[in-house]
mmCIF file of C-alpha atoms in Angstrom:
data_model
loop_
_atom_site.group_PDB
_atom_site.id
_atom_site.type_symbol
_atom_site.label_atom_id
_atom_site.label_comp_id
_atom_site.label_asym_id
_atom_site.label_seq_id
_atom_site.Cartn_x
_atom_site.Cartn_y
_atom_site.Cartn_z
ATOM 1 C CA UNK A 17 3.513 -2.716 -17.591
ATOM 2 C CA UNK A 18 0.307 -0.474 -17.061
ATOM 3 C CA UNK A 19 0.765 3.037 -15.462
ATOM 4 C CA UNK A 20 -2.392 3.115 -13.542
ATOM 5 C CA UNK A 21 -3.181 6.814 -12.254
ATOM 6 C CA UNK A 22 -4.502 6.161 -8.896
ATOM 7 C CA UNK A 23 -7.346 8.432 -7.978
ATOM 8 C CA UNK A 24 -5.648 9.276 -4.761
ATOM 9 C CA UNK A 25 -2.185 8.792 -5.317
ATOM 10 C CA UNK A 26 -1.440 9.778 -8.965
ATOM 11 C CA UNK A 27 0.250 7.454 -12.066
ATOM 12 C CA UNK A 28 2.176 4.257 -10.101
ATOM 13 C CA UNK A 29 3.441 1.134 -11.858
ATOM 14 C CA UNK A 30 1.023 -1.966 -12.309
ATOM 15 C CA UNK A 31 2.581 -4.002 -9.649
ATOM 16 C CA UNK A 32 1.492 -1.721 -6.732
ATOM 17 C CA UNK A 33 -2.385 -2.901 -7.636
ATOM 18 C CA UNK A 34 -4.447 -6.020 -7.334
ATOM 19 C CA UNK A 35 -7.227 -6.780 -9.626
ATOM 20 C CA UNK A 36 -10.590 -7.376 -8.552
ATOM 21 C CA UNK A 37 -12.218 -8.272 -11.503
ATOM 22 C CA UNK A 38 -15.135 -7.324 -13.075
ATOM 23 C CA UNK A 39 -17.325 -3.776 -11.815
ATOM 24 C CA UNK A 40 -21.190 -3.765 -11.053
ATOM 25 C CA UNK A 41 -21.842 -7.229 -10.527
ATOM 26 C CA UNK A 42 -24.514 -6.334 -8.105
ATOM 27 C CA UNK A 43 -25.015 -8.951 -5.168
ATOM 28 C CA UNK A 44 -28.239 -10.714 -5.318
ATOM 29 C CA UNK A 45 -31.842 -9.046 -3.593
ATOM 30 C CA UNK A 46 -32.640 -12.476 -2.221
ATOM 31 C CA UNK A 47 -29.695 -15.209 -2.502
ATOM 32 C CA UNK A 48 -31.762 -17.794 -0.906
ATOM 33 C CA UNK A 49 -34.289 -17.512 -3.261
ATOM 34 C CA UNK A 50 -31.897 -17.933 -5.919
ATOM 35 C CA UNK A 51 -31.638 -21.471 -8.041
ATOM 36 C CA UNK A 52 -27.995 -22.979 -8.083
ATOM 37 C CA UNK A 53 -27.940 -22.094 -11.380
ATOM 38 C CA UNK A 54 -29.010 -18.828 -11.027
ATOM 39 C CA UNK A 55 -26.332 -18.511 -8.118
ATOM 40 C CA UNK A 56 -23.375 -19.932 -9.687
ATOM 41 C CA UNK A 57 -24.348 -17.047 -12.521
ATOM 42 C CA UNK A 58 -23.899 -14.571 -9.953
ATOM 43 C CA UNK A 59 -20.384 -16.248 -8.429
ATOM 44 C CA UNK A 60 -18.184 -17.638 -11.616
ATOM 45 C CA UNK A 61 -20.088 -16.039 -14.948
ATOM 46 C CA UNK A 62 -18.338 -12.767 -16.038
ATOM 47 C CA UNK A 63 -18.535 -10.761 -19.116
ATOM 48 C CA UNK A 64 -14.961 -11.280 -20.923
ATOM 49 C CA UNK A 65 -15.341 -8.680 -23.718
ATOM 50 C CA UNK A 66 -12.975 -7.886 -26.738
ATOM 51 C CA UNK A 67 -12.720 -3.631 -26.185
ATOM 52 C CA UNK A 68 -13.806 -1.628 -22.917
ATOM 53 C CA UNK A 69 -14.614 -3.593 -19.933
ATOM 54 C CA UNK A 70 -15.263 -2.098 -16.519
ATOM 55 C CA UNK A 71 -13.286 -3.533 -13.562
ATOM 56 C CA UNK A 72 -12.486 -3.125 -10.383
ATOM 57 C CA UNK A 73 -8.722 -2.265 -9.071
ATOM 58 C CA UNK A 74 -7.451 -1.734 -5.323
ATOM 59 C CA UNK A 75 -4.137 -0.137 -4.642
ATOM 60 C CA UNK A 76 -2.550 -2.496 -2.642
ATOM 61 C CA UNK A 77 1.008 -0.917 -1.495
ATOM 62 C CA UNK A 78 -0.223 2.516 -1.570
ATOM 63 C CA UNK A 79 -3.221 3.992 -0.203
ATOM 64 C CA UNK A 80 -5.400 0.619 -0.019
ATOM 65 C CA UNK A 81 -8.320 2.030 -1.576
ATOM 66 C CA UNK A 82 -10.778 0.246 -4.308
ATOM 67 C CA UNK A 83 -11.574 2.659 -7.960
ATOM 68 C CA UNK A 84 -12.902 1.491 -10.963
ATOM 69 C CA UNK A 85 -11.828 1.385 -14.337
ATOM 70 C CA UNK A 86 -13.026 1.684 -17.750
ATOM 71 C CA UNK A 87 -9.736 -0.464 -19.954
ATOM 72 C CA UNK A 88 -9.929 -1.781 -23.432
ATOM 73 C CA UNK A 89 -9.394 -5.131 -23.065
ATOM 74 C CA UNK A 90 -7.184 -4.944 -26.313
ATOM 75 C CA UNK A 91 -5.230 -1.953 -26.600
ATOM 76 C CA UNK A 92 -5.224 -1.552 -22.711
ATOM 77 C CA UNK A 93 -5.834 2.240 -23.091
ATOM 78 C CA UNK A 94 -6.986 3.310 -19.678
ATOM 79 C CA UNK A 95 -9.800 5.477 -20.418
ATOM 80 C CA UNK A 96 -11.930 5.924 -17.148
ATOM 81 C CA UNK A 97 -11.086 5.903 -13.787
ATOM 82 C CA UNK A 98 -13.691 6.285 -11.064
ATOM 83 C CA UNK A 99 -15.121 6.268 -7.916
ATOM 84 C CA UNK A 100 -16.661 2.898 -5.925
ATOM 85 C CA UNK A 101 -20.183 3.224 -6.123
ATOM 86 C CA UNK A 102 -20.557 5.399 -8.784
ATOM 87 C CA UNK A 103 -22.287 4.094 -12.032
ATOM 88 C CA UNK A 104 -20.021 3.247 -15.308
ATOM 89 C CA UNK A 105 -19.578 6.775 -17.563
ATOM 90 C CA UNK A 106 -20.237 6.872 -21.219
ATOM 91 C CA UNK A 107 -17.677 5.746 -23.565
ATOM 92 C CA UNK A 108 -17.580 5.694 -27.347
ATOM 93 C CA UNK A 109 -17.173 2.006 -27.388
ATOM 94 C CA UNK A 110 -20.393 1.606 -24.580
ATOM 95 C CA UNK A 111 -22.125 -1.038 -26.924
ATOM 96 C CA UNK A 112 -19.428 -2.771 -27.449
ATOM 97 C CA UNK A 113 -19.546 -5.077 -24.168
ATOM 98 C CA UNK A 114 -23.255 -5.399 -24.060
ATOM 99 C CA UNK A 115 -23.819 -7.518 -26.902
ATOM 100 C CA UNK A 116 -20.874 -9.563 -25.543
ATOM 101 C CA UNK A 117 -17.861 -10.269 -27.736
ATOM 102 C CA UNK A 118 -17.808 -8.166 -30.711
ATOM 103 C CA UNK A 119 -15.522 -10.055 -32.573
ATOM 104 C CA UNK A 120 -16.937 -11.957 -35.395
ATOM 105 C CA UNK A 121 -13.491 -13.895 -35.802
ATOM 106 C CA UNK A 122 -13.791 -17.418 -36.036
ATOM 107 C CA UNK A 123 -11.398 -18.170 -33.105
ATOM 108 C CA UNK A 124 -13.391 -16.250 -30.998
ATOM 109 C CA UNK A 125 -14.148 -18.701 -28.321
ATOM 110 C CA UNK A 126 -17.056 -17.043 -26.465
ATOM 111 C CA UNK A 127 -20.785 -18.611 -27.820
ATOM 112 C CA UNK A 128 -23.237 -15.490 -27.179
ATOM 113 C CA UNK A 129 -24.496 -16.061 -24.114
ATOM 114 C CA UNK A 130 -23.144 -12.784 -22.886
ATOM 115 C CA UNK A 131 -22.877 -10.984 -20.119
ATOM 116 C CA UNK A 132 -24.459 -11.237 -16.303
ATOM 117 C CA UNK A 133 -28.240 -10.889 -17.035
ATOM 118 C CA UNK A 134 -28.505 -13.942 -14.605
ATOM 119 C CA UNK A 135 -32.753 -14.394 -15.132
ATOM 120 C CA UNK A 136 -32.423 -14.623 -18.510
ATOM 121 C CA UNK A 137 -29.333 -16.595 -19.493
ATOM 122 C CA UNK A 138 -30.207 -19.283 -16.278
ATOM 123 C CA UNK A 139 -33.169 -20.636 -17.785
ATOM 124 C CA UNK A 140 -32.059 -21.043 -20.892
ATOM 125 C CA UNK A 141 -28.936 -23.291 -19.803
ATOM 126 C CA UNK A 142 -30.291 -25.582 -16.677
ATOM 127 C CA UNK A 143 -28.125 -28.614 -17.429
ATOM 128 C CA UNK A 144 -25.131 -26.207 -18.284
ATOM 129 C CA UNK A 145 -23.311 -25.824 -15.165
ATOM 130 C CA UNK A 146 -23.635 -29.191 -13.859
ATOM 131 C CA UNK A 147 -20.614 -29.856 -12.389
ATOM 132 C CA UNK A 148 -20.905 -26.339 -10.450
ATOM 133 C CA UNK A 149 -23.632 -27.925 -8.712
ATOM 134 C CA UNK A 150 -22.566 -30.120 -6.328
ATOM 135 C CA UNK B 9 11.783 3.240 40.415
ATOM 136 C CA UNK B 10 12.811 3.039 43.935
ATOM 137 C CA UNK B 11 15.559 0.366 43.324
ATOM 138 C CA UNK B 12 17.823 2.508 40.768
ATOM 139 C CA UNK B 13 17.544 5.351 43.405
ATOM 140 C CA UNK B 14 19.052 2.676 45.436
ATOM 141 C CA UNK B 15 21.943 1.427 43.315
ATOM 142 C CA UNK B 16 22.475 3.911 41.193
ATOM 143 C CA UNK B 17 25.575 1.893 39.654
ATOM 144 C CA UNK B 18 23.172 -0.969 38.292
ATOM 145 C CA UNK B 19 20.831 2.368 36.436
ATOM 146 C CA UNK B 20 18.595 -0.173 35.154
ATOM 147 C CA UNK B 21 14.911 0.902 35.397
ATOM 148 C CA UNK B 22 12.245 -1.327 34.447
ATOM 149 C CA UNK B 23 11.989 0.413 31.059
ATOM 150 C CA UNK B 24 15.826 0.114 29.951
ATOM 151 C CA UNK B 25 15.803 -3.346 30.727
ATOM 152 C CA UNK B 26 12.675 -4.049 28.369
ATOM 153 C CA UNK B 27 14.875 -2.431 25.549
ATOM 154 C CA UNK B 28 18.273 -3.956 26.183
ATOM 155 C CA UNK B 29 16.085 -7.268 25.653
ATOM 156 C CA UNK B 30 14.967 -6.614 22.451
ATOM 157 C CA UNK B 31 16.555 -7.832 19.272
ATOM 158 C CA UNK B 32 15.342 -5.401 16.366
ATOM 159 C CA UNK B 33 14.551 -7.188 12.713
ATOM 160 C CA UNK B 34 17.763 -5.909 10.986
ATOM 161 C CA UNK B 35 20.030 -6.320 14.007
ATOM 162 C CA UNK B 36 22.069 -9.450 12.163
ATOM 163 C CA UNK B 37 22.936 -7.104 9.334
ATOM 164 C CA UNK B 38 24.467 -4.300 11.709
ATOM 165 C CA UNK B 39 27.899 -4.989 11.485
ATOM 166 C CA UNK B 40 27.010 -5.197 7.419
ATOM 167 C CA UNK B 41 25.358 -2.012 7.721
ATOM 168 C CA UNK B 42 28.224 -0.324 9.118
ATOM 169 C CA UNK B 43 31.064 -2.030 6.621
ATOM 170 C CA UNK B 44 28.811 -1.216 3.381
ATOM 171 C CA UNK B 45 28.482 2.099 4.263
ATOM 172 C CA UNK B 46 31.034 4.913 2.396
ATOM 173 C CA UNK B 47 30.944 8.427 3.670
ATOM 174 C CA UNK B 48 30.165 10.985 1.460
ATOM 175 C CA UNK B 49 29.045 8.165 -0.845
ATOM 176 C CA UNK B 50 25.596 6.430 0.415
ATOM 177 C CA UNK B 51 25.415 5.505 4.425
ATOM 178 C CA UNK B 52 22.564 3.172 5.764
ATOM 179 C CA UNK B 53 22.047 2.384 9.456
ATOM 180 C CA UNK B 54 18.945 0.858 11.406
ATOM 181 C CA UNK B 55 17.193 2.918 13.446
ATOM 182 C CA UNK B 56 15.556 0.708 15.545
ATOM 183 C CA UNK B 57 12.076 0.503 17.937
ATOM 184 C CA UNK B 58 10.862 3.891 16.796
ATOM 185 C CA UNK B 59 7.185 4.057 18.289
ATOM 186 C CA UNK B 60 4.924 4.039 15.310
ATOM 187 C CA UNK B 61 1.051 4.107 15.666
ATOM 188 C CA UNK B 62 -1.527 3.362 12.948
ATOM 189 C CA UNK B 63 -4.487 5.674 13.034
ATOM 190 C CA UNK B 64 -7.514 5.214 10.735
ATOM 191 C CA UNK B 65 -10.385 8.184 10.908
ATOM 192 C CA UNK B 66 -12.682 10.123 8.692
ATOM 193 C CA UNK B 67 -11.339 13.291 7.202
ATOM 194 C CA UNK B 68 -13.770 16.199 8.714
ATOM 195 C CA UNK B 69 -14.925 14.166 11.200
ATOM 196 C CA UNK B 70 -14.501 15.353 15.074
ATOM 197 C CA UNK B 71 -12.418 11.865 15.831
ATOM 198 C CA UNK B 72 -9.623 13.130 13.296
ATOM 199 C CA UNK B 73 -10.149 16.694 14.846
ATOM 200 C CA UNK B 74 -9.398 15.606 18.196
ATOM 201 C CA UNK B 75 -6.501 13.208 16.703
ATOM 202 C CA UNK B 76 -4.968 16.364 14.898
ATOM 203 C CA UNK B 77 -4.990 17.895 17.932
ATOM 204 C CA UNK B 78 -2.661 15.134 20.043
ATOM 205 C CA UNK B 79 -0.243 14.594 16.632
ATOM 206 C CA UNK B 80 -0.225 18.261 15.982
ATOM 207 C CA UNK B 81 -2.068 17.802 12.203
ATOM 208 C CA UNK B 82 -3.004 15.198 10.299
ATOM 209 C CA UNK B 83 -1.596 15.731 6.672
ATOM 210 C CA UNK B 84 -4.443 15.835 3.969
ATOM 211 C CA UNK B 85 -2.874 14.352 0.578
ATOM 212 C CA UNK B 86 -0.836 11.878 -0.813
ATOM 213 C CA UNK B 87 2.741 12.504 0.157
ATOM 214 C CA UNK B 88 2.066 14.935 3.188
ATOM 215 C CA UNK B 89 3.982 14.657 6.330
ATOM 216 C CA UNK B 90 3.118 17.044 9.631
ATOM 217 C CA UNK B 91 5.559 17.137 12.153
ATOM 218 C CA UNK B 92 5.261 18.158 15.281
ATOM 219 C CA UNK B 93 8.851 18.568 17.108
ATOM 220 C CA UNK B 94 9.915 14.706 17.128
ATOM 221 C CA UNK B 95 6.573 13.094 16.146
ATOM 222 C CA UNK B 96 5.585 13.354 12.390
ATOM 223 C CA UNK B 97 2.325 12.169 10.661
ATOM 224 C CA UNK B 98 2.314 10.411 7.222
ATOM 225 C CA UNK B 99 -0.384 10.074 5.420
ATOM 226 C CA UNK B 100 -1.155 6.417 3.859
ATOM 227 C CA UNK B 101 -4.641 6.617 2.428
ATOM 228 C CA UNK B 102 -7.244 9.081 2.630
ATOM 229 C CA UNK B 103 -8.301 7.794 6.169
ATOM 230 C CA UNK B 104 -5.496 6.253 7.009
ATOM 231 C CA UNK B 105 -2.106 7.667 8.925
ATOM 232 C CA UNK B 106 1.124 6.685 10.269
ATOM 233 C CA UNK B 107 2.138 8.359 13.353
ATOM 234 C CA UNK B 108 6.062 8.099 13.562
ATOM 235 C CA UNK B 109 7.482 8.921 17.323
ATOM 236 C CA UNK B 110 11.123 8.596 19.131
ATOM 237 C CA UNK B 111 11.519 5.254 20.649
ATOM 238 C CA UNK B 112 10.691 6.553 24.625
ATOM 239 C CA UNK B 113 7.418 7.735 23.808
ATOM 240 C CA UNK B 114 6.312 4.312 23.485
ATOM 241 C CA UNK B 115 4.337 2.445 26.405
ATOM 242 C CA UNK B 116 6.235 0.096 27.801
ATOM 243 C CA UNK B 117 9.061 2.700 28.304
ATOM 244 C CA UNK B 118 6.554 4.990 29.886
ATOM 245 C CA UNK B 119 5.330 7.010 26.773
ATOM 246 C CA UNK B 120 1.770 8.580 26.864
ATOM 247 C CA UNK B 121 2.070 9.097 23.065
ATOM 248 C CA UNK B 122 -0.663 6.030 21.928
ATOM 249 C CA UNK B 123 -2.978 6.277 25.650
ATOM 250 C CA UNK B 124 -3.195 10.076 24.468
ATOM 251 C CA UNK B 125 -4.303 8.996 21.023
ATOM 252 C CA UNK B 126 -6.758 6.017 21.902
ATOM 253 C CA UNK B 127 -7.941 9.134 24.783
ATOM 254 C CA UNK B 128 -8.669 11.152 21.707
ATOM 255 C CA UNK B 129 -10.305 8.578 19.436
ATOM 256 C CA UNK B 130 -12.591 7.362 22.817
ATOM 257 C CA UNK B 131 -15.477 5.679 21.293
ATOM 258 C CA UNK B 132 -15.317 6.799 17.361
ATOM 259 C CA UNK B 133 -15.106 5.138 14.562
ATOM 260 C CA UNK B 134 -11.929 4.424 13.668
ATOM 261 C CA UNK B 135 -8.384 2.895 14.961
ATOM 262 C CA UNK B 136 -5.940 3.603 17.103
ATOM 263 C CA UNK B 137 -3.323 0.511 17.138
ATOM 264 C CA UNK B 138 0.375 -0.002 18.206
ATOM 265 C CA UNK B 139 2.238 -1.270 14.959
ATOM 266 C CA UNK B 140 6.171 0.164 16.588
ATOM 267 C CA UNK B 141 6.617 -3.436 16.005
ATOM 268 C CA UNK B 142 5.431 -3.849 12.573
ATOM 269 C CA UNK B 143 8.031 -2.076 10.565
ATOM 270 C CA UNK B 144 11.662 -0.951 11.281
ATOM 271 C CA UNK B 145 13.376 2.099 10.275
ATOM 272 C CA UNK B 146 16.636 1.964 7.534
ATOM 273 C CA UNK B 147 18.354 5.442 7.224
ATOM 274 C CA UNK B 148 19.700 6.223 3.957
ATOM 275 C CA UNK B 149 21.424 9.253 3.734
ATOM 276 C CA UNK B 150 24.489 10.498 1.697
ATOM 277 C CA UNK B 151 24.513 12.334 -2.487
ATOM 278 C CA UNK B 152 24.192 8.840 -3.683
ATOM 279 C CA UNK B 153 21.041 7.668 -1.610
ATOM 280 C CA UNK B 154 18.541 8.943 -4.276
ATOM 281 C CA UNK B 155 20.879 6.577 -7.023
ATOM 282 C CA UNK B 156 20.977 3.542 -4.699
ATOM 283 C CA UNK B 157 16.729 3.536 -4.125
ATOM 284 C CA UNK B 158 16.429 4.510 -7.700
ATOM 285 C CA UNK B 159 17.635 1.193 -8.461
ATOM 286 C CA UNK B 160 14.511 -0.315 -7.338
ATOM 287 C CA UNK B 161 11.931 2.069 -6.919
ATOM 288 C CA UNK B 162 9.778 3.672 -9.748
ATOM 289 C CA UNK B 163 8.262 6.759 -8.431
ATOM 290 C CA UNK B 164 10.408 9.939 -9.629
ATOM 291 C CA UNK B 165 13.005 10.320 -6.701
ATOM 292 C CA UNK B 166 14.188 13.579 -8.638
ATOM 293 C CA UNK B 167 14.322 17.223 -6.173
ATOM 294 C CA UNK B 168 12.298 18.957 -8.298
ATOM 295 C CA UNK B 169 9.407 15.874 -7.884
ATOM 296 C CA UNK B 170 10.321 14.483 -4.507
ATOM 297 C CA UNK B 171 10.757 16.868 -2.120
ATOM 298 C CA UNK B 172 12.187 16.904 1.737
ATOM 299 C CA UNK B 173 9.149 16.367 4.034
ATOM 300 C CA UNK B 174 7.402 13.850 1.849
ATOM 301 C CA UNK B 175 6.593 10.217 2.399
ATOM 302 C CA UNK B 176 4.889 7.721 0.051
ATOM 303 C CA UNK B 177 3.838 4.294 0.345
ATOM 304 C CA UNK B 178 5.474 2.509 -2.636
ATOM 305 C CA UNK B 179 7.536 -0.329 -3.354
ATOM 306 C CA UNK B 180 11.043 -0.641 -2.980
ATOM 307 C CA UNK B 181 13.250 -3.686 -4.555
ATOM 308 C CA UNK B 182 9.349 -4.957 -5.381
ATOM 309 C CA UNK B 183 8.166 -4.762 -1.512
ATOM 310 C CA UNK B 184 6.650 -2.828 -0.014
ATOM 311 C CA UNK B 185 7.288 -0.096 1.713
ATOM 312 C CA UNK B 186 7.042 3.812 3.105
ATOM 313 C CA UNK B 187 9.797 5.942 1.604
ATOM 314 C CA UNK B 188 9.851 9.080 3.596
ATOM 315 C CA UNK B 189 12.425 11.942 2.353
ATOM 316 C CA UNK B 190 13.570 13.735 5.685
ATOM 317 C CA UNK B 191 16.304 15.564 4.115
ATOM 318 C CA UNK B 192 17.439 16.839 0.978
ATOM 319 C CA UNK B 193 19.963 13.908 0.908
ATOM 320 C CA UNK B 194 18.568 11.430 3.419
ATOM 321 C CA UNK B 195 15.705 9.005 3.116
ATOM 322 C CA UNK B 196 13.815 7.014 5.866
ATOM 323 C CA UNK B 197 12.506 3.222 4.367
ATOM 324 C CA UNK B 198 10.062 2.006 6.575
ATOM 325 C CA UNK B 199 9.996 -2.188 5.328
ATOM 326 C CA UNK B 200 8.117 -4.550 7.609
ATOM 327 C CA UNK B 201 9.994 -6.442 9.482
ATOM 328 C CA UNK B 202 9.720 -9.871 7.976
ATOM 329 C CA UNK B 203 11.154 -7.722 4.633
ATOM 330 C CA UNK B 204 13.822 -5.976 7.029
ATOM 331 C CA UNK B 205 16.975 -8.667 6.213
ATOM 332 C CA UNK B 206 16.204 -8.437 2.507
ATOM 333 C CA UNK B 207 15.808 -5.505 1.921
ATOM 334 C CA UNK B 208 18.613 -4.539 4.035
ATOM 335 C CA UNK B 209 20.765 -6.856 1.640
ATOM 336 C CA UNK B 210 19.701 -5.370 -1.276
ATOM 337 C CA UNK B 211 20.173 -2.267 -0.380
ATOM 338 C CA UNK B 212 23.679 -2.910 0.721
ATOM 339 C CA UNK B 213 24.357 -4.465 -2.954
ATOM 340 C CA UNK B 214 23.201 -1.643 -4.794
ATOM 341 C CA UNK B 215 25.326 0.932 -2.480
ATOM 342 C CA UNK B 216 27.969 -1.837 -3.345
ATOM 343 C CA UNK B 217 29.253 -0.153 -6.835
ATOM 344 C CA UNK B 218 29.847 3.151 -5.055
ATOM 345 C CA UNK B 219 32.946 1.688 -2.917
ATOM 346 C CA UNK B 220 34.684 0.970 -6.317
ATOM 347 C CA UNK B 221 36.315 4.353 -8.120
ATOM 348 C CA UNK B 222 34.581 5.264 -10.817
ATOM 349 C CA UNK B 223 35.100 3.792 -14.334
ATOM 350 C CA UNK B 224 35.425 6.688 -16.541
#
């Protein structure tokens, strides 16, 4: 179990937080103008990186409020913790989740099409999310 | 009013009668309560219908001022308490407060306790809401409380970490709950009251090693 030091309340066990997955997904200028595609990017596509990864946690049965978090996916060393709002910090690791996965393993399962850069990734896979589409 | 003054053998105002109809969430476990409990061991007992108020407001701004002023403080960090004779104030987030009050200070049995509150708030942002009915009150008090909760409660319980006149908002037996420490060897559990029968039960299992003499 994770000991997650709660910016307000101090180190409390896992199971008094909820997950909110992952941080800075910002919410579109204009949503209408969006394509399907372009909007299912922004609902379902997430970044699901091998090292640090920035998410969002609220404390559920303490004080109720949201942080973020900067976790390594792998080891699940904590390594930031930080206000809503606020943009990510620095970390060593930083390029690690913006090219994606950085494992060159064969059983890696993600293709390369990484992370949420919506305009760029949509028009390259049109026919992709079909079945997200009505 | 003017009926009791009339038959003063009946002594049932409008209030009293609104509490002898009320059926608190652990009342089915009293009897339980009172045959699981070993002095000078671990004791637990309901305390039930204490008026509790939920206040939300800004730190610094003039709403929480003028709350302060009705409560008598409003405490300013994880684990405070302010008490003000029999009303205390914990804190549950960093806008967010639990006012805890004897039972007669509530409304219906002519308390001004929440009126005075919403009077403070008036139009501010922020909450002033009636949640006496959203939690009851256990009582655990005796040298082996701190053993029984630490059966199902992570956060250190130890004196030197959790001191009298601290409350935190936690979970207990994996519910949640407000674990208040009133005493130096008494605890107040504040479950809600759908979690009142089982947590009451589980509390009265782990007191239940205590009645046995100990295995040496």
């Amino acid at each position: 179990m994770l000991l997650i030091p709660c910016p307000n309340c101090g180190p409390r066990d896992e199971t008094e937080f909820h997950y909110g997955g992952q941080a800075h997904v910002p919410y579109p200028e204009n949503p209408n103008e969006l394509s399907d595609t372009e909007w299912s990017r922004y609902l379902f596509y997430r970044e699901n990186p091998k090292g640090i990864f920035a998410e969002r946690w609220v404390h559920s049965t303490g004080c109720r409020q949201w942080f973020n978090m900067l976790r390594d996916t792998v080891s699940y060393d904590i390594q930031a913790i930080y206000p809503m709002g606020t943009p990510r910090p620095d970390s060593s690791s930083r390029a690690t989740p913006a090219t994606g996965t950085a494992s060159t393993a064969p059983d890696s399962t993600t293709t390369g099409t990484a992370g949420p850069s919506t305009s760029t990734t949509s028009t390259l896979t049109t026919t992709a999310p079909e079945g997200a589409t009505k | 009013m003017a009926e009791t003054a009339a038959s003063p053998a009946a002594a049932k105002t409008p209030a009293d009668k609104n509490l002898a109809a009320r059926v608190s969430p652990a009342r089915q476990l009293a009897e339980a309560f009172a045959a699981g409990s070993l002095a000078g061991a671990v004791e637990i007992a309901e305390v039930p219908f204490l008026t509790m108020v939920g206040l939300r407001a800004d730190a610094g701004s003039d709403a929480a001022a003028r709350l302060a002023g009705v409560t008598g403080g409003l405490p300013a960090q994880c684990g405070g308490v302010v008490g003000n004779g029999d009303t205390s104030v914990l804190w549950l987030g960093p806008s967010e407060f639990l006012v805890v009050a004897p039972t007669e200070a509530h409304e219906s049995l002519g308390g001004d306790l929440i009126q005075a509150l919403r009077d403070a708030l008036g139009g501010d942002a922020g909450q002033v809401v009636d949640l006496s009915a959203n939690r009851t009150t256990f009582e655990l008090t005796g040298p082996r409380a701190r053993a029984v909760l630490e059966k199902g409660c992570s956060l250190d319980l130890h004196p030197r970490v959790f001191k009298a006149g601290t409350a935190f908002s936690t979970e207990i037996a994996n519910i949640p709950a407000v674990l208040w420490k009133t005493g130096e060897e008494s605890f107040r559990i504040f479950p809600r009251a759908s979690f009142a029968e089982f947590l009451g039960r589980w509390l009265l299992d782990a007191m239940r090693e205590y009645a046995s003499p100990e295995v040496p």
